[in-house]
Coordinates of C-alpha atoms and ligand atoms in Angstrom, one line a residue:
M1 CA 0.0 0.0 0.0
P2 CA 1.6 3.3 -1.0
N3 CA 2.3 5.8 1.8
V4 CA -0.3 8.4 1.1
T5 CA -0.5 11.6 3.1
L6 CA -3.2 14.3 2.7
I7 CA -1.1 16.9 4.4
P8 CA 1.4 18.6 2.0
S9 CA 4.9 18.5 3.2
F10 CA 6.6 21.6 4.5
T11 CA 8.7 21.8 1.4
N12 CA 5.7 21.7 -0.9
R13 CA 3.9 24.3 1.1
W14 CA 7.0 26.5 1.0
K15 CA 7.2 26.1 -2.7
A16 CA 3.6 27.1 -3.1
V17 CA 4.1 30.3 -1.0
L18 CA 7.2 31.2 -3.0
L19 CA 5.4 30.8 -6.3
L20 CA 2.4 32.8 -5.2
G21 CA 4.8 35.6 -4.0
L22 CA 6.6 35.6 -7.3
A23 CA 3.4 35.8 -9.2
L24 CA 2.3 38.8 -7.2
V25 CA 5.6 40.6 -7.7
V26 CA 5.5 40.1 -11.5
C27 CA 1.9 41.4 -11.6
Q28 CA 2.7 44.5 -9.4
C29 CA 6.0 45.4 -11.1
Q30 CA 5.0 45.2 -14.7
P31 CA 1.5 46.5 -14.9
G32 CA 0.1 45.9 -18.4
S33 CA 3.3 44.7 -19.9
T34 CA 3.0 41.0 -19.1
A35 CA -0.7 40.7 -18.3
E36 CA -2.8 39.2 -21.0
P37 CA -4.7 42.1 -22.6
A38 CA -8.5 41.8 -22.6
K39 CA -9.5 40.3 -25.9
A40 CA -11.9 42.3 -28.1
P41 CA -14.6 40.0 -29.4
S42 CA -13.6 38.9 -32.8
P43 CA -16.4 38.6 -35.4
E44 CA -16.5 34.8 -35.0
N45 CA -16.8 35.1 -31.2
A46 CA -19.3 37.9 -31.1
G47 CA -22.9 37.3 -30.2
A48 CA -25.9 38.3 -32.4
P49 CA -26.6 42.0 -32.7
K50 CA -29.0 43.7 -30.2
Y51 CA -32.0 45.6 -31.5
G52 CA -33.9 48.3 -29.7
Y53 CA -37.6 49.1 -29.7
Q54 CA -40.1 51.9 -30.1
I55 CA -43.5 51.8 -28.5
V56 CA -46.2 52.4 -31.1
N57 CA -49.3 51.8 -28.9
I58 CA -50.2 50.7 -25.4
W59 CA -53.3 48.7 -24.7
A60 CA -54.9 47.4 -21.5
H61 CA -54.2 43.8 -20.5
D62 CA -55.8 41.7 -17.7
P63 CA -53.3 41.9 -14.8
H64 CA -54.5 38.5 -13.6
A65 CA -53.7 36.8 -16.9
F66 CA -50.7 34.5 -16.4
T67 CA -49.9 34.8 -20.1
Q68 CA -48.4 31.7 -21.7
G69 CA -49.5 32.1 -25.3
L70 CA -50.5 35.0 -27.5
V71 CA -51.7 35.1 -31.1
F72 CA -53.3 37.7 -33.3
H73 CA -56.2 36.2 -35.2
E74 CA -58.8 37.9 -37.3
G75 CA -58.5 41.2 -35.6
K76 CA -58.4 39.9 -32.0
L77 CA -55.9 38.6 -29.6
L78 CA -56.1 35.0 -28.6
E79 CA -54.5 34.3 -25.3
S80 CA -53.7 31.2 -23.3
T81 CA -53.2 31.6 -19.5
G82 CA -51.5 29.2 -17.2
E83 CA -51.5 28.0 -13.6
E84 CA -53.5 25.2 -12.3
G85 CA -57.1 26.2 -11.7
R86 CA -56.6 29.5 -13.5
S87 CA -55.7 28.3 -17.0
S88 CA -57.8 29.4 -19.9
L89 CA -58.2 30.2 -23.6
R90 CA -59.4 33.7 -24.3
R91 CA -60.4 36.0 -27.1
V92 CA -59.5 39.5 -26.2
E93 CA -60.3 42.8 -27.8
L94 CA -57.0 44.5 -28.4
E95 CA -58.1 48.1 -28.1
T96 CA -59.9 47.7 -24.7
G97 CA -58.4 44.5 -23.2
K98 CA -61.9 43.3 -22.8
I99 CA -62.3 39.5 -22.6
L100 CA -64.8 38.6 -25.4
K101 CA -64.8 34.8 -24.8
K102 CA -63.1 32.6 -22.3
N103 CA -62.8 28.8 -22.0
D104 CA -61.6 27.6 -18.6
V105 CA -59.0 24.8 -18.8
P106 CA -59.9 22.1 -16.2
V107 CA -57.8 21.2 -13.2
P108 CA -55.2 19.7 -13.1
Y109 CA -54.0 21.1 -16.5
F110 CA -51.6 24.1 -16.6
A111 CA -52.1 25.7 -20.0
E112 CA -49.2 26.9 -22.1
G113 CA -48.6 28.1 -25.7
I114 CA -51.2 28.4 -28.4
A115 CA -51.1 28.5 -32.2
V116 CA -53.9 28.8 -34.8
L117 CA -53.6 26.5 -37.8
N118 CA -56.4 25.8 -40.4
G119 CA -59.2 27.3 -38.3
K120 CA -58.2 25.4 -35.1
V121 CA -56.5 26.6 -31.9
Y122 CA -53.8 24.2 -30.5
Q123 CA -53.0 24.6 -26.9
L124 CA -50.2 23.0 -24.9
T125 CA -50.2 22.0 -21.3
W126 CA -47.0 22.2 -19.2
Q127 CA -46.3 18.8 -17.9
H128 CA -49.2 16.5 -18.9
E129 CA -47.9 15.8 -22.5
L130 CA -51.4 16.5 -23.7
G131 CA -52.6 19.3 -25.9
F132 CA -56.2 20.5 -26.6
I133 CA -57.6 21.4 -30.0
Y134 CA -60.5 24.0 -30.3
D135 CA -62.5 25.4 -33.1
A136 CA -61.0 28.9 -33.5
Q137 CA -64.4 30.5 -33.9
T138 CA -66.6 28.8 -31.3
F139 CA -63.8 27.6 -28.9
E140 CA -65.5 24.2 -28.9
R141 CA -63.0 21.6 -27.9
V142 CA -62.8 19.3 -30.9
G143 CA -59.8 17.1 -30.0
D144 CA -56.7 16.4 -28.1
F145 CA -53.1 15.5 -29.0
K146 CA -50.1 14.0 -27.4
Y147 CA -46.5 15.0 -27.4
E148 CA -43.4 14.0 -25.4
G149 CA -41.8 16.1 -22.7
E150 CA -42.9 19.5 -21.4
G151 CA -44.9 22.1 -23.4
W152 CA -43.9 25.7 -23.1
G153 CA -44.3 27.8 -26.3
L154 CA -46.2 27.1 -29.5
T155 CA -46.4 28.7 -33.0
T156 CA -46.8 27.7 -36.6
D157 CA -45.2 28.5 -40.0
G158 CA -48.5 27.5 -41.6
Q159 CA -47.3 23.9 -42.1
S160 CA -46.0 22.6 -38.8
L161 CA -46.7 23.1 -35.1
I162 CA -43.5 24.5 -33.6
I163 CA -43.0 23.8 -29.9
S164 CA -40.5 24.8 -27.2
D165 CA -40.1 23.0 -24.0
G166 CA -37.9 25.2 -21.8
T167 CA -34.6 23.7 -23.2
N168 CA -32.6 25.1 -26.1
Q169 CA -34.4 22.8 -28.6
I170 CA -37.4 23.6 -30.8
R171 CA -39.4 20.8 -32.4
F172 CA -41.5 20.9 -35.5
L173 CA -44.6 18.6 -35.3
D174 CA -46.7 17.3 -38.1
P175 CA -50.2 18.6 -37.3
A176 CA -51.9 15.4 -38.5
S177 CA -49.7 12.8 -36.8
F178 CA -48.1 15.0 -34.2
R179 CA -44.8 13.3 -35.0
V180 CA -41.6 15.3 -34.8
T181 CA -40.4 16.1 -38.3
K182 CA -37.5 18.4 -37.4
T183 CA -35.6 19.6 -34.3
I184 CA -33.4 22.6 -34.1
T185 CA -30.9 23.5 -31.4
V186 CA -30.8 27.2 -30.6
A187 CA -27.5 28.9 -30.0
D188 CA -26.1 32.4 -30.2
N189 CA -22.8 31.8 -31.8
K190 CA -21.6 28.8 -29.8
R191 CA -23.6 29.6 -26.6
A192 CA -26.7 27.5 -26.1
V193 CA -29.8 29.6 -25.5
D194 CA -32.2 27.6 -23.3
Q195 CA -35.4 28.4 -21.3
L196 CA -37.1 29.1 -24.6
N197 CA -40.7 30.0 -23.9
E198 CA -43.5 31.7 -25.9
L199 CA -42.9 31.7 -29.6
E200 CA -44.1 33.6 -32.7
W201 CA -43.5 33.0 -36.3
V202 CA -42.6 36.5 -37.8
Q203 CA -41.8 36.8 -41.5
G204 CA -39.9 33.6 -41.8
E205 CA -38.2 33.7 -38.4
I206 CA -39.0 32.4 -35.0
Y207 CA -39.3 35.0 -32.2
A208 CA -38.8 33.4 -28.8
N209 CA -39.2 34.7 -25.2
V210 CA -36.5 33.4 -22.9
W211 CA -37.9 32.8 -19.4
H212 CA -36.9 35.6 -17.0
D213 CA -35.1 37.5 -19.7
E214 CA -36.1 40.9 -21.1
K215 CA -34.8 40.0 -24.5
I216 CA -36.5 38.2 -27.4
A217 CA -34.4 35.8 -29.4
V218 CA -34.8 36.0 -33.2
I219 CA -34.1 32.5 -34.5
N220 CA -33.3 31.1 -37.9
P221 CA -35.8 28.2 -38.2
E222 CA -33.5 26.1 -40.4
T223 CA -30.3 26.4 -38.4
G224 CA -31.4 27.4 -34.9
R225 CA -28.9 30.2 -34.9
V226 CA -29.9 33.4 -33.0
T227 CA -29.6 36.1 -35.6
A228 CA -30.5 39.0 -33.3
W229 CA -31.9 39.9 -29.9
I230 CA -34.7 42.4 -29.4
D231 CA -33.8 44.0 -26.1
L232 CA -37.0 45.1 -24.3
T233 CA -35.4 46.0 -21.0
G234 CA -37.5 48.6 -19.2
L235 CA -40.6 48.1 -21.4
M236 CA -42.8 47.4 -18.3
P237 CA -41.6 49.3 -15.3
A238 CA -40.5 46.8 -12.6
E239 CA -42.1 48.9 -9.8
E240 CA -45.5 48.2 -11.3
L241 CA -45.1 44.5 -11.0
Q242 CA -45.3 42.8 -7.6
D243 CA -44.9 39.1 -8.6
P244 CA -41.3 37.9 -9.4
E245 CA -42.9 35.6 -12.0
A246 CA -44.5 38.6 -13.8
V247 CA -42.0 38.3 -16.7
L248 CA -42.0 39.2 -20.3
N249 CA -43.9 36.4 -22.1
G250 CA -46.3 36.8 -25.0
I251 CA -45.6 37.7 -28.6
A252 CA -48.2 38.1 -31.3
Y253 CA -47.8 39.2 -34.9
D254 CA -50.5 40.8 -37.1
Q255 CA -49.2 39.7 -40.5
A256 CA -51.7 41.8 -42.5
G257 CA -50.9 45.0 -40.6
S258 CA -47.2 44.1 -39.9
R259 CA -47.8 44.9 -36.2
L260 CA -45.9 43.2 -33.4
F261 CA -47.5 42.9 -29.9
V262 CA -45.8 41.9 -26.7
T263 CA -46.9 41.4 -23.1
G264 CA -45.9 39.6 -19.9
K265 CA -47.4 37.4 -17.3
L266 CA -49.6 39.5 -15.0
W267 CA -48.7 42.6 -16.9
P268 CA -51.4 45.3 -17.0
R269 CA -50.5 46.3 -20.6
V270 CA -50.0 45.0 -24.1
F271 CA -47.5 46.9 -26.1
E272 CA -47.4 47.3 -29.9
I273 CA -43.7 47.8 -30.7
K274 CA -41.6 48.6 -33.6
V275 CA -38.2 46.9 -33.7
K276 CA -35.3 49.4 -34.2
R277 CA -32.5 47.7 -36.1
Ligands
LIG301 CA1 -47.2 33.7 -29.9

């Protein structure tokens, strides 16, 4: 059995002290000359560019809506709200915030993202691996669907249902079979971008909320590369929000009017914004 000791010998400790002292002397005597200069980010290391925003309009939003999904459909907002016992699907008048129609989602389901495809609303649930299908006009529940893993955000490119699950992966599902047809891994340069939440398909790109982040990731749907960040820092003044979970979540795009709407969980307002590139 080898003679192992966990206590360094006096000699080793002395060497360590001497080396540390020498290192300090070098650093103090030659400021700047031997220290590694801070590396400026080279183009291949740089993250995606950051865009700003301009507020175009401010509308009322139900401050009790724990927003998990937001869509603009036929002149109205459709909204999915979460939390067990408080989950719902709503049709909301943009200009007043008035709830025109509301379907409660039964306990124990925690509703998440929604998308409208071919006249139907698809609604995810968080951890039950079960989605609900409604008629987009009547909100009548016309079917269910299953998927693997958690459900967070949902959108559509007009062909597939596009689902996030809180990781850095986005899956494309066939809306007939609900099989996964494609998976993209989202990264800004080489840095994985996870906690992807509410989604919106905007002019050929995926916009994604990132949980507890005030920036929206703009994602290339083919490669998963983040091509830009829309920095919405300060959009909703923090002093007006009491709940730490009242975070930015909810993106809707009015394709015909080229209008972009954003809100947050428990936010009292919906903002129409213009992205400043
Ligand atoms: Ca959305």
